[in-house]
XYZ file of C-alpha atoms in Angstrom:
728
model
C 80.210 5.108 -15.880
C 78.535 6.907 -13.021
C 76.164 4.985 -10.690
C 72.375 5.142 -11.339
C 70.421 7.930 -9.713
C 68.036 6.715 -6.993
C 64.316 7.442 -7.725
C 62.619 9.517 -5.052
C 58.812 8.978 -4.958
C 56.494 11.807 -3.958
C 52.886 12.712 -4.835
C 51.339 16.038 -5.734
C 48.673 16.495 -2.999
C 46.376 18.567 -5.235
C 46.432 15.972 -7.965
C 45.710 13.282 -5.369
C 42.740 15.360 -4.188
C 41.597 15.708 -7.802
C 41.875 11.918 -8.271
C 39.864 11.371 -5.097
C 37.153 13.791 -6.253
C 36.934 12.053 -9.635
C 36.574 8.666 -7.904
C 33.997 10.026 -5.489
C 31.798 11.528 -8.216
C 32.169 8.361 -10.264
C 30.944 6.204 -7.400
C 28.044 8.573 -6.593
C 26.989 8.175 -10.215
C 27.600 4.430 -10.126
C 25.420 3.884 -7.048
C 22.659 5.958 -8.627
C 22.843 3.964 -11.840
C 22.905 0.664 -9.922
C 19.501 1.466 -8.424
C 18.025 2.912 -11.600
C 19.203 -0.081 -13.644
C 16.773 -2.291 -11.682
C 13.723 -0.618 -13.121
C 14.398 -1.738 -16.673
C 14.574 -4.961 -18.617
C 15.557 -6.274 -22.049
C 17.383 -3.976 -24.454
C 16.688 -0.941 -22.321
C 18.439 -2.592 -19.358
C 21.376 -3.458 -21.609
C 21.592 0.151 -22.732
C 21.540 1.430 -19.133
C 24.253 -1.063 -18.203
C 26.451 -0.056 -21.150
C 26.016 3.659 -20.497
C 26.576 3.223 -16.784
C 29.671 1.120 -17.358
C 31.061 3.766 -19.704
C 30.545 6.579 -17.163
C 31.555 4.646 -14.060
C 34.475 2.817 -15.708
C 35.854 6.007 -17.212
C 35.624 7.708 -13.827
C 37.485 4.895 -12.076
C 40.151 4.808 -14.782
C 40.530 8.590 -14.728
C 40.947 8.613 -10.941
C 43.702 5.997 -11.236
C 45.294 7.803 -14.211
C 45.375 11.126 -12.390
C 46.776 9.325 -9.370
C 49.646 8.021 -11.503
C 50.265 11.487 -12.857
C 50.380 12.730 -9.271
C 53.684 10.882 -8.916
C 56.419 13.546 -8.708
C 59.264 11.964 -10.658
C 62.497 13.955 -11.277
C 62.255 13.209 -14.964
C 59.630 13.590 -17.663
C 57.757 10.347 -18.187
C 55.374 9.302 -20.974
C 52.643 6.625 -21.103
C 52.295 3.645 -23.371
C 49.058 4.363 -25.237
C 48.023 0.720 -25.694
C 48.522 -0.235 -22.072
C 46.720 2.905 -21.021
C 43.783 1.987 -23.307
C 43.830 -1.566 -21.926
C 43.556 -0.162 -18.372
C 40.536 1.912 -19.450
C 38.897 -1.162 -21.058
C 39.438 -3.163 -17.870
C 37.824 -0.354 -15.868
C 34.812 -0.451 -18.185
C 34.518 -4.229 -17.758
C 34.687 -3.989 -13.951
C 32.021 -1.290 -13.924
C 29.751 -3.307 -16.213
C 30.091 -6.403 -14.012
C 29.333 -4.389 -10.865
C 26.191 -2.873 -12.403
C 24.978 -6.216 -13.767
C 25.538 -8.043 -10.481
C 23.726 -5.310 -8.559
C 20.511 -6.464 -10.245
C 21.165 -10.190 -9.853
C 21.012 -9.956 -6.040
C 23.439 -11.230 -3.428
C 22.899 -14.972 -3.965
C 24.685 -17.547 -1.835
C 27.886 -16.892 0.143
C 30.162 -18.588 -2.407
C 28.443 -16.626 -5.184
C 29.254 -13.362 -3.417
C 32.869 -14.431 -2.804
C 33.337 -15.505 -6.423
C 31.994 -12.178 -7.691
C 34.275 -10.247 -5.343
C 37.327 -12.282 -6.496
C 36.525 -11.757 -10.193
C 35.945 -8.048 -9.695
C 39.106 -7.732 -7.560
C 41.126 -9.435 -10.296
C 39.754 -6.944 -12.817
C 40.507 -3.918 -10.628
C 44.023 -5.202 -9.846
C 44.692 -5.806 -13.517
C 43.437 -2.316 -14.356
C 45.719 -0.657 -11.755
C 48.780 -2.691 -12.727
C 48.205 -2.213 -16.417
C 47.884 1.509 -15.867
C 51.075 1.565 -13.799
C 52.933 -0.526 -16.355
C 51.887 2.026 -18.984
C 54.527 4.361 -17.544
C 57.652 4.302 -19.739
C 59.881 3.100 -16.886
C 62.674 0.598 -16.932
C 62.955 -1.711 -15.203
C 59.187 -2.400 -15.166
C 57.352 -2.181 -11.805
C 57.470 -5.364 -9.747
C 55.895 -6.500 -6.473
C 57.028 -8.949 -3.836
C 54.858 -12.065 -3.352
C 53.853 -10.997 0.167
C 52.910 -7.545 -1.044
C 50.908 -9.026 -3.919
C 49.029 -11.321 -1.534
C 48.190 -8.421 0.722
C 47.033 -6.326 -2.224
C 44.880 -9.220 -3.424
C 43.110 -9.576 -0.077
C 42.644 -5.809 0.061
C 41.150 -5.828 -3.437
C 38.784 -8.742 -2.662
C 37.578 -7.057 0.543
C 37.104 -3.696 -1.197
C 35.222 -5.279 -4.108
C 32.985 -7.221 -1.698
C 32.114 -3.942 0.035
C 31.509 -2.277 -3.342
C 29.188 -5.057 -4.515
C 27.279 -4.957 -1.217
C 26.789 -1.201 -1.591
C 25.682 -1.584 -5.214
C 23.255 -4.402 -4.370
C 21.704 -2.450 -1.497
C 21.567 0.943 -3.156
C 18.667 2.899 -1.530
C 15.390 3.337 -3.407
C 15.647 6.670 -5.272
C 11.976 7.422 -4.455
C 13.087 8.057 -0.862
C 15.122 11.112 -1.776
C 16.768 11.963 1.557
C 17.708 8.381 2.327
C 18.884 7.729 -1.237
C 21.114 10.821 -1.357
C 22.660 10.144 2.045
C 23.279 6.492 1.176
C 24.938 7.339 -2.130
C 27.216 10.019 -0.603
C 28.339 7.740 2.212
C 28.852 4.777 -0.103
C 30.764 6.845 -2.644
C 33.057 8.160 0.108
C 33.854 4.637 1.295
C 34.498 3.350 -2.231
C 36.592 6.360 -3.250
C 38.740 5.890 -0.162
C 39.168 2.200 -0.883
C 40.166 2.865 -4.515
C 42.677 5.592 -3.622
C 44.137 3.432 -0.868
C 44.513 0.523 -3.287
C 46.222 2.815 -5.809
C 48.716 4.142 -3.265
C 49.520 0.687 -1.881
C 50.062 -0.617 -5.394
C 52.438 2.233 -6.268
C 54.338 1.983 -3.017
C 54.856 -1.737 -3.464
C 55.904 -1.539 -7.112
C 59.679 -1.320 -6.432
C 60.066 2.065 -8.122
C 62.816 2.965 -5.619
C 65.292 0.999 -7.756
C 67.699 2.760 -10.032
C 66.320 4.120 -13.236
C 68.063 2.463 -16.231
C 66.004 3.580 -19.249
C 64.151 6.838 -19.538
C 62.288 8.434 -22.450
C 62.132 12.190 -22.354
C 59.319 12.919 -24.870
C 55.613 13.548 -24.196
C 53.430 16.072 -22.408
C 54.312 17.381 -18.971
C 52.535 15.109 -16.543
C 51.048 17.950 -14.421
C 49.172 19.471 -17.346
C 48.011 16.097 -18.551
C 46.718 15.185 -15.086
C 44.773 18.403 -14.730
C 43.350 18.113 -18.230
C 42.239 14.484 -17.845
C 40.990 14.910 -14.319
C 38.944 18.033 -14.969
C 37.568 16.728 -18.260
C 36.427 13.440 -16.740
C 35.164 15.210 -13.615
C 33.097 17.541 -15.798
C 31.811 14.580 -17.832
C 30.841 12.662 -14.726
C 29.219 15.710 -13.137
C 27.131 16.374 -16.238
C 26.162 12.712 -16.393
C 25.230 12.747 -12.707
C 23.142 15.908 -13.133
C 21.389 14.312 -16.095
C 20.727 11.188 -14.031
C 19.408 13.225 -11.108
C 17.161 15.234 -13.426
C 15.878 12.016 -14.949
C 15.330 10.677 -11.441
C 13.316 13.771 -10.541
C 11.175 13.292 -13.618
C 10.842 9.616 -12.759
C 9.736 10.559 -9.242
C 7.072 12.855 -10.633
C 6.001 10.179 -13.059
C 5.919 7.674 -10.195
C 3.706 10.013 -8.160
C 1.392 10.471 -11.125
C 1.418 6.733 -11.771
C 0.630 5.960 -8.139
C -2.143 8.569 -8.164
C -3.548 7.139 -11.387
C -3.327 3.617 -10.011
C -5.064 4.685 -6.797
C -7.769 6.394 -8.831
C -8.200 3.309 -11.013
C -8.409 1.105 -7.940
C -10.964 3.450 -6.415
C -13.011 3.425 -9.606
C -12.758 -0.358 -9.834
C -13.882 -0.636 -6.223
C -16.729 1.805 -6.845
C -17.837 -0.331 -9.772
C -17.920 -3.437 -7.600
C -19.040 -2.054 -4.217
C -22.033 -0.241 -2.806
C -21.103 3.338 -1.903
C -23.325 3.567 1.196
C -22.514 0.266 2.941
C -19.196 -0.619 1.231
C -20.588 -4.087 0.594
C -20.128 -5.839 -2.762
C -22.783 -4.877 -5.305
C -24.711 -7.108 -7.681
C -21.898 -7.177 -10.262
C -19.317 -8.450 -7.780
C -21.913 -10.762 -6.250
C -22.475 -12.455 -9.604
C -18.709 -12.948 -10.006
C -18.468 -14.468 -6.526
C -21.502 -16.633 -7.275
C -19.807 -18.068 -10.364
C -16.657 -18.747 -8.337
C -18.739 -20.293 -5.551
C -20.430 -22.707 -7.927
C -17.004 -23.846 -9.102
C -15.908 -24.418 -5.509
C -19.096 -26.344 -4.777
C -18.538 -28.574 -7.817
C -14.989 -29.273 -6.678
C -15.868 -29.984 -3.037
C -19.186 -31.752 -3.538
C -20.776 -29.562 -0.846
C -23.577 -27.012 -1.103
C -23.634 -23.318 -1.847
C -26.500 -21.333 -0.283
C -27.921 -18.043 -1.557
C -29.875 -16.167 1.132
C -31.975 -13.292 -0.230
C -32.783 -10.862 2.618
C -35.426 -8.138 2.390
C -36.030 -5.742 5.283
C -39.534 -5.198 6.653
C -40.268 -1.787 8.140
C -37.385 0.061 6.454
C -39.508 2.286 4.200
C -41.550 3.707 7.111
C -38.344 4.589 8.989
C -36.988 6.234 5.854
C -40.204 8.194 5.274
C -40.814 9.154 8.896
C -37.314 10.118 10.029
C -35.715 11.014 6.701
C -33.184 9.486 4.333
C -30.342 10.114 6.776
C -31.982 7.792 9.292
C -32.637 5.270 6.535
C -28.966 5.344 5.583
C -28.009 4.712 9.219
C -30.296 1.686 9.297
C -28.774 0.267 6.111
C -25.217 0.759 7.364
C -26.093 -0.853 10.716
C -27.748 -3.784 8.952
C -24.653 -4.185 6.766
C -22.388 -4.283 9.841
C -24.632 -6.843 11.545
C -24.693 -9.083 8.506
C -20.892 -8.968 8.318
C -20.544 -9.759 12.029
C -21.433 -13.447 11.643
C -19.899 -13.765 8.193
C -17.636 -16.789 7.815
C -14.334 -16.606 5.993
C -14.932 -16.941 2.267
C -18.635 -15.997 2.445
C -19.989 -12.834 0.806
C -22.749 -10.424 1.777
C -23.842 -7.907 -0.853
C -26.378 -5.128 -1.169
C -28.392 -5.590 -4.350
C -31.201 -3.063 -3.902
C -32.642 -0.390 -1.642
C -33.204 -2.617 1.393
C -32.273 -5.957 -0.159
C -29.169 -7.959 0.704
C -27.811 -11.297 -0.495
C -25.581 -13.664 1.452
C -23.484 -16.326 -0.323
C -22.543 -19.124 2.061
C -20.011 -21.729 0.896
C -19.165 -25.225 1.996
C -22.468 -26.168 3.653
C -23.279 -29.764 4.402
C -27.050 -29.583 3.899
C -30.171 -27.430 4.064
C -30.183 -27.501 7.872
C -26.848 -25.664 7.906
C -28.285 -22.992 5.618
C -31.384 -22.706 7.810
C -29.264 -22.295 10.946
C -27.296 -19.531 9.234
C -30.507 -17.790 8.138
C -31.959 -17.986 11.656
C -28.819 -16.449 13.102
C -28.980 -13.590 10.616
C -32.703 -13.072 11.280
C -32.183 -12.822 15.044
C -29.360 -10.355 14.488
C -31.533 -8.147 12.271
C -34.493 -8.196 14.670
C -32.455 -6.551 17.437
C -33.343 -2.945 18.190
C -31.535 -0.252 16.189
C -30.432 3.116 17.539
C -31.127 5.867 15.007
C -30.812 9.539 15.920
C -31.323 8.730 19.600
C -34.415 6.678 18.777
C -34.917 2.952 19.120
C -36.398 1.513 15.928
C -36.960 -2.045 14.840
C -36.922 -3.697 11.470
C -37.696 -7.257 10.573
C -36.685 -9.312 7.574
C -37.923 -11.972 5.217
C -35.303 -14.454 3.988
C -35.509 -16.717 0.959
C -32.948 -19.505 0.504
C -31.857 -21.325 -2.652
C -29.225 -24.092 -2.670
C -26.773 -25.226 -5.311
C -27.013 -27.713 -6.912
C -30.465 -28.547 -5.503
C -32.291 -25.554 -7.007
C -30.613 -25.187 -10.354
C -27.538 -23.673 -12.004
C -25.843 -20.418 -11.033
C -27.985 -18.356 -13.429
C -31.172 -19.348 -11.562
C -30.030 -19.185 -7.942
C -30.579 -15.466 -7.330
C -34.014 -15.579 -8.933
C -34.947 -18.671 -6.957
C -33.845 -17.105 -3.655
C -35.745 -13.911 -4.559
C -38.888 -15.926 -5.238
C -38.547 -17.701 -1.885
C -38.069 -14.348 -0.148
C -41.354 -13.037 -1.583
C -43.044 -16.187 -0.342
C -41.677 -15.399 3.128
C -43.000 -11.832 2.916
C -46.386 -13.070 1.836
C -46.523 -15.085 5.041
C -46.121 -11.906 7.072
C -42.363 -11.399 7.218
C -39.951 -12.472 9.924
C -39.792 -15.869 8.234
C -37.314 -18.048 6.331
C -38.532 -19.959 3.288
C -36.659 -22.393 1.048
C -37.258 -22.247 -2.665
C -39.597 -24.822 -4.194
C -40.273 -25.295 -7.929
C -43.987 -24.667 -7.395
C -43.149 -21.111 -6.324
C -42.100 -20.202 -9.853
C -45.594 -20.829 -11.146
C -47.050 -18.874 -8.247
C -44.503 -16.091 -8.780
C -45.557 -15.708 -12.409
C -49.153 -15.586 -11.317
C -48.317 -12.959 -8.697
C -46.521 -10.846 -11.292
C -49.536 -10.999 -13.582
C -51.845 -10.081 -10.715
C -49.533 -7.208 -9.749
C -49.680 -5.852 -13.293
C -53.481 -6.072 -13.210
C -53.532 -4.248 -9.859
C -51.381 -1.427 -11.244
C -53.788 -1.041 -14.143
C -56.772 -1.255 -11.780
C -55.483 1.688 -9.751
C -55.295 3.750 -12.934
C -59.025 3.179 -13.575
C -60.617 1.475 -10.516
C -64.232 1.587 -11.666
C -63.492 -0.105 -14.982
C -61.294 -2.775 -13.387
C -63.690 -3.942 -10.684
C -62.153 -2.285 -7.574
C -64.934 -1.213 -5.203
C -65.867 -0.636 -1.576
C -68.477 -2.588 0.324
C -69.828 -1.464 3.674
C -70.757 -3.601 6.682
C -73.064 -2.070 9.293
C -72.140 -1.513 12.941
C -75.200 -1.498 15.195
C -76.069 -0.420 18.707
C -76.050 -3.547 20.843
C -79.336 -2.984 22.723
C -81.648 -2.441 19.762
C -79.737 -3.146 16.517
C -79.887 0.454 15.300
C -77.334 1.309 12.617
C -74.670 3.618 14.093
C -71.729 3.192 11.710
C -70.171 1.340 8.806
C -66.865 -0.367 8.045
C -65.530 0.120 4.516
C -64.164 -3.143 3.087
C -62.139 -3.324 -0.118
C -63.329 -5.698 -2.838
C -61.997 -6.558 -6.300
C -64.037 -8.248 -8.965
C -61.325 -9.080 -11.478
C -62.463 -9.114 -15.122
C -61.028 -12.631 -15.653
C -60.390 -14.078 -12.198
C -63.676 -13.062 -10.621
C -63.648 -12.089 -6.949
C -60.065 -11.835 -5.656
C -59.521 -12.176 -1.917
C -58.384 -8.937 -0.208
C -55.772 -10.960 1.672
C -54.205 -11.824 -1.657
C -54.084 -8.462 -3.400
C -53.631 -6.263 -0.303
C -50.557 -8.275 0.705
C -49.327 -7.985 -2.872
C -49.797 -4.207 -2.734
C -47.808 -4.029 0.508
C -44.916 -6.038 -0.916
C -44.781 -4.097 -4.166
C -45.095 -0.603 -2.682
C -48.612 -0.003 -4.068
C -50.298 0.081 -0.675
C -50.102 3.882 -0.423
C -51.883 4.337 -3.758
C -54.427 1.670 -2.892
C -55.037 3.133 0.572
C -55.430 6.648 -0.847
C -58.015 5.335 -3.285
C -59.987 3.709 -0.432
C -59.992 6.963 1.583
C -60.973 9.010 -1.467
C -63.779 6.564 -2.394
C -65.108 6.426 1.187
C -65.174 10.230 1.442
C -66.974 10.489 -1.923
C -69.601 7.986 -0.729
C -70.045 9.885 2.566
C -70.572 13.097 0.616
C -73.193 11.382 -1.583
C -75.093 10.112 1.431
C -74.811 13.456 3.163
C -76.373 15.175 0.156
C -79.328 12.773 0.553
C -79.627 13.691 4.216
C -77.967 10.528 5.435
C -75.169 11.044 7.964
C -73.063 8.116 9.113
C -69.522 7.423 10.330
C -67.394 5.154 8.127
C -64.325 3.257 9.370
C -61.406 2.654 6.983
C -58.699 0.067 7.663
C -55.040 1.170 7.643
C -52.077 -1.117 7.066
C -48.853 -0.891 9.026
C -47.085 0.639 6.015
C -49.655 3.420 5.745
C -49.059 4.264 9.390
C -45.407 5.015 8.582
C -46.322 7.411 5.764
C -45.788 10.938 7.058
C -47.870 12.331 4.193
C -51.019 10.426 5.187
C -52.548 13.106 7.513
C -52.194 15.852 4.907
C -53.833 13.691 2.242
C -56.727 12.838 4.609
C -57.233 16.562 5.307
C -57.282 17.235 1.567
C -59.978 14.591 0.997
C -62.174 15.906 3.839
C -61.879 19.466 2.518
C -62.524 18.326 -1.050
C -65.872 16.759 -0.069
C -66.654 19.251 2.739
C -66.993 16.504 5.339
C -66.733 16.807 9.112
C -63.649 14.862 10.232
C -65.793 13.050 12.827
C -67.494 11.066 10.052
C -64.183 9.293 9.292
C -62.693 6.606 11.542
C -59.533 4.579 11.037
C -59.143 0.962 12.159
C -55.764 -0.638 12.845
C -55.039 -4.072 14.233
C -53.625 -4.479 17.722
C -50.354 -5.933 16.368
C -50.018 -3.016 13.949
C -50.446 -0.515 16.759
C -47.651 -2.148 18.742
C -45.107 -2.123 15.879
C -42.741 0.816 16.318
C -45.075 2.604 18.720
C -43.257 5.940 18.470
C -43.725 6.131 14.717
C -47.339 4.960 15.004
C -48.112 7.589 17.639
C -46.729 10.331 15.432
C -49.155 9.513 12.602
C -52.162 8.725 14.798
C -51.783 11.950 16.786
C -51.732 13.884 13.512
C -54.913 12.103 12.343
C -56.590 12.743 15.691
C -55.669 16.420 15.421
C -57.805 16.543 12.260
C -60.821 15.279 14.250
C -60.862 11.697 12.906
C -61.162 8.792 15.336
C -59.339 5.506 15.873
C -60.504 1.949 16.476
C -58.258 -0.959 17.566
C -59.271 -4.067 15.611
C -58.841 -7.718 16.709
C -58.247 -6.620 20.296
C -57.148 -9.461 22.574
C -55.183 -11.396 19.942
C -51.919 -9.502 20.393
C -49.710 -8.580 23.305
C -50.510 -4.934 23.885
C -48.771 -2.839 26.461
C -51.412 -0.904 28.406
C -48.968 1.948 28.875
C -48.741 2.345 25.103
C -52.466 1.730 24.652
C -53.250 4.647 26.946
C -51.079 6.941 24.790
C -52.960 6.122 21.566
C -55.866 8.469 20.620
C -58.252 5.496 20.596
C -62.057 5.786 20.708
C -63.051 2.158 20.233
C -61.843 -1.402 20.903
C -63.080 -4.230 18.681
C -63.240 -7.654 20.306
C -61.922 -10.298 17.919
C -64.443 -12.665 16.323
C -62.641 -15.721 17.760
C -63.795 -14.804 21.290
C -67.331 -14.034 20.059
C -67.564 -17.420 18.315
C -66.606 -19.280 21.488
C -69.420 -17.648 23.460
C -71.865 -20.294 22.215
C -69.566 -22.931 20.718
C -67.342 -25.608 22.231
C -67.587 -27.061 25.718
C -68.582 -25.253 28.857
C -64.965 -24.448 29.749
C -64.374 -22.732 26.406
C -67.590 -20.707 26.711
C -66.677 -19.654 30.230
C -63.176 -18.576 29.185
C -64.525 -16.589 26.237
C -67.111 -14.899 28.429
C -64.442 -13.980 31.010
C -62.182 -12.463 28.322
C -65.004 -10.430 26.765
C -66.101 -9.188 30.163
C -62.540 -8.172 31.072
C -62.117 -6.284 27.791
C -65.429 -4.462 28.268
C -64.542 -3.437 31.818
C -61.072 -2.300 30.768
C -62.384 -0.294 27.821
C -65.104 1.408 29.840
C -62.593 2.198 32.564
C -60.500 3.967 29.935
C -63.534 5.772 28.524
C -63.632 3.700 25.326
C -66.447 2.111 23.396
C -66.440 -1.648 22.818
C -67.521 -3.287 19.565
C -67.769 -7.058 19.141
C -67.277 -8.280 15.550
C -68.313 -11.592 13.984
C -71.724 -11.752 15.674
C -73.711 -14.421 13.832
C -76.288 -15.832 16.309
C -78.925 -14.365 18.639
C -77.266 -16.242 21.556
C -73.963 -14.422 20.952
C -75.822 -11.120 20.791
C -77.619 -11.822 24.043
C -74.402 -12.580 25.949
C -72.621 -9.523 24.532
C -75.493 -7.251 25.517
C -75.452 -8.735 29.030
C -71.703 -8.105 29.297
C -72.133 -4.439 28.329
C -70.857 -4.279 24.757
C -71.733 -0.978 23.127
C -71.737 -1.980 19.458
C -72.025 -5.171 17.417
C -71.037 -6.154 13.906
C -71.631 -9.384 12.011
C -73.706 -11.447 9.625
C -76.572 -11.549 12.136
C -77.307 -7.955 11.128
C -75.965 -7.652 7.603
C -73.199 -8.725 5.259
C -70.979 -6.150 3.543
C -72.893 -4.532 0.686
C -72.339 -1.870 -1.951
C -73.064 1.780 -1.206
C -76.165 1.778 -3.428
C -77.630 -1.088 -1.383
C -77.149 0.906 1.838
C -78.967 3.821 0.230
C -81.970 1.595 -0.535
C -81.965 0.201 2.992
C -81.998 3.729 4.375
C -85.288 4.410 2.584
C -86.755 1.097 3.727
C -86.161 -1.072 0.687
C -85.149 -4.699 1.452
C -83.554 -3.828 4.780
C -82.455 -6.952 6.759
C -84.863 -7.710 9.639
C -82.211 -7.621 12.363
C -81.001 -4.168 11.243
C -82.871 -1.054 12.367
C -82.352 2.232 10.530
C -83.796 5.513 11.810
C -84.118 7.866 8.808
C -83.487 11.534 9.308
C -81.539 11.216 12.550
C -78.299 13.162 12.295
C -75.027 11.970 13.747
C -74.475 12.662 17.419
C -70.864 12.376 18.464
C -69.377 12.201 21.915
C -71.974 9.804 23.393
C -70.561 8.082 26.497
C -69.791 4.352 26.245
C -72.848 2.195 26.660
C -75.266 5.031 25.847
C -77.056 6.264 22.773
C -76.446 6.456 19.032
C -73.103 7.548 17.608
C -74.262 7.908 14.032
C -77.472 7.046 12.266
C -78.756 7.104 8.758
């Protein structure tokens, strides 16, 4: 018997390259599937894992199978079909474990080591089972040292594979994901091919061949067929996965866009577009949450209702753009001192609400309101102009002033109480205000109806004479608004005029006064009676840019000389936002009407601004006139000095001086001595209806202290201290 033929081991380089390509494509697909598997759960995740294991496991098995076929043996060798199938099943199991563990995360160090050992055992079993599927005898065997080395190699390679699978790049970052997969697949394909070669080299196949079966397909054809078929399958699967990824990316972009749009819509529903502050809807949600926090902590929740004073005139005078700037600036200022957890919201045109949590008592809420008020009263820069607004603040506390449903209403009621006091004030809610608020709402409704039909509702004008100081001759009249309510009787002008200012009715009410005064002047003029009438203007009317044009329309309607109409404003009104006031007053002066400063001496006028106003007359306040003959000698001397100073100042500026509130002959005597030009007060006549003035003009029931010269026409332009300005 001849000696056995030694087995010479060589590999077909092209088949090795084919095996490497199959492994590389398989791992590219595997890394892609590892990342995509994370986006699913439940049965869908199980389906992705099964499909991925089938593709990846088949690719790994095919790479190993082609590698075995790359062995160039001198004889024809066949494979054991069951062992070959077992190797494929092991490859599927390893792939499934790798994909499943890629979602579970790295875990602790011993978890990672255990996973690598289990996976290495599976890969080693797959390679050995595949090798043992060759119909060789004796069967492949490995030395213990070689087996230990292969085991360590397998554990290290599997640890690297698991790390790459766990950290697969996010497919939404396309460049990074593609580069990561290609690099990872290259590393893993190299590790697998290296493990295959080391396993074959250490299998002891150099021994003599004892048993050899000569049936089966040629191994080269089989290798090419299996390798190309699996490579095509993997490539198609990878292309399908990439196409699905592209669709997923587009869907992700659309989803992100839709989510961003939904978030924007949700924000728009809960925030004010102009100031980006929470709106009333979000405020009510925060209020409910705040009440819960207050109940839990036992501390107070404060609701501060803030309404701006002077915003509407800025909006009307400088335009809506300037008004928007003011609102945005106010919003920023309110947020400046906002504490963490507090909320400031815009709930109306120029109305804001502040929710302040975790307050100890009412004093803490008051301190917060005072800080906000000071912040709002600072000068604002709008279109290179300095403007000022003020604010009225109403405060309601929880639980002191009721449940959450009543807090906003209570704070609103307190705010209106602050506005009624003149603005720039902070008022806490009191239960009595609710009764007063209901009464104010009823009165406001009556006032709206009265403006629709003034004569039927009791609105009327009364006129109080202004006389020449030296002889008591009538030289002018002041129109005073009166309201004889059908049920309430006479309603104080302070009450309903303030209500008209707060509710926005002052423009309609003021227009009615001007229209009624002009109609009365026209009636008197038709009777041959010519007199100048003064009409009072509120601060809000002085910010109405349409006022001059409406005054011109009334004068033209009744064919009246503009000089018969005078406008009176208080000293404090004239000094509020001087630039805006000047704009309106200059326009009125351009028509030919004249201006009188009422209550002069009670404010803090700047003479530089006073000189710029188109003023014809200063009215000395009644408080100084009263002290001329009341109180001690020091008071009388002080009052006399003030009146004398005002008279000298006015005459130096070319202005007339009128003293109002003259009630006694002694007051009249002192005022005449000090050089006052005109007097007004109960000493001469109380305010009366226009019909009463008409009777007085013809000599019927005329008060004894009042002298009327019939038939004398108005003479304008008389120097201060001389002559008649207007007579009836």
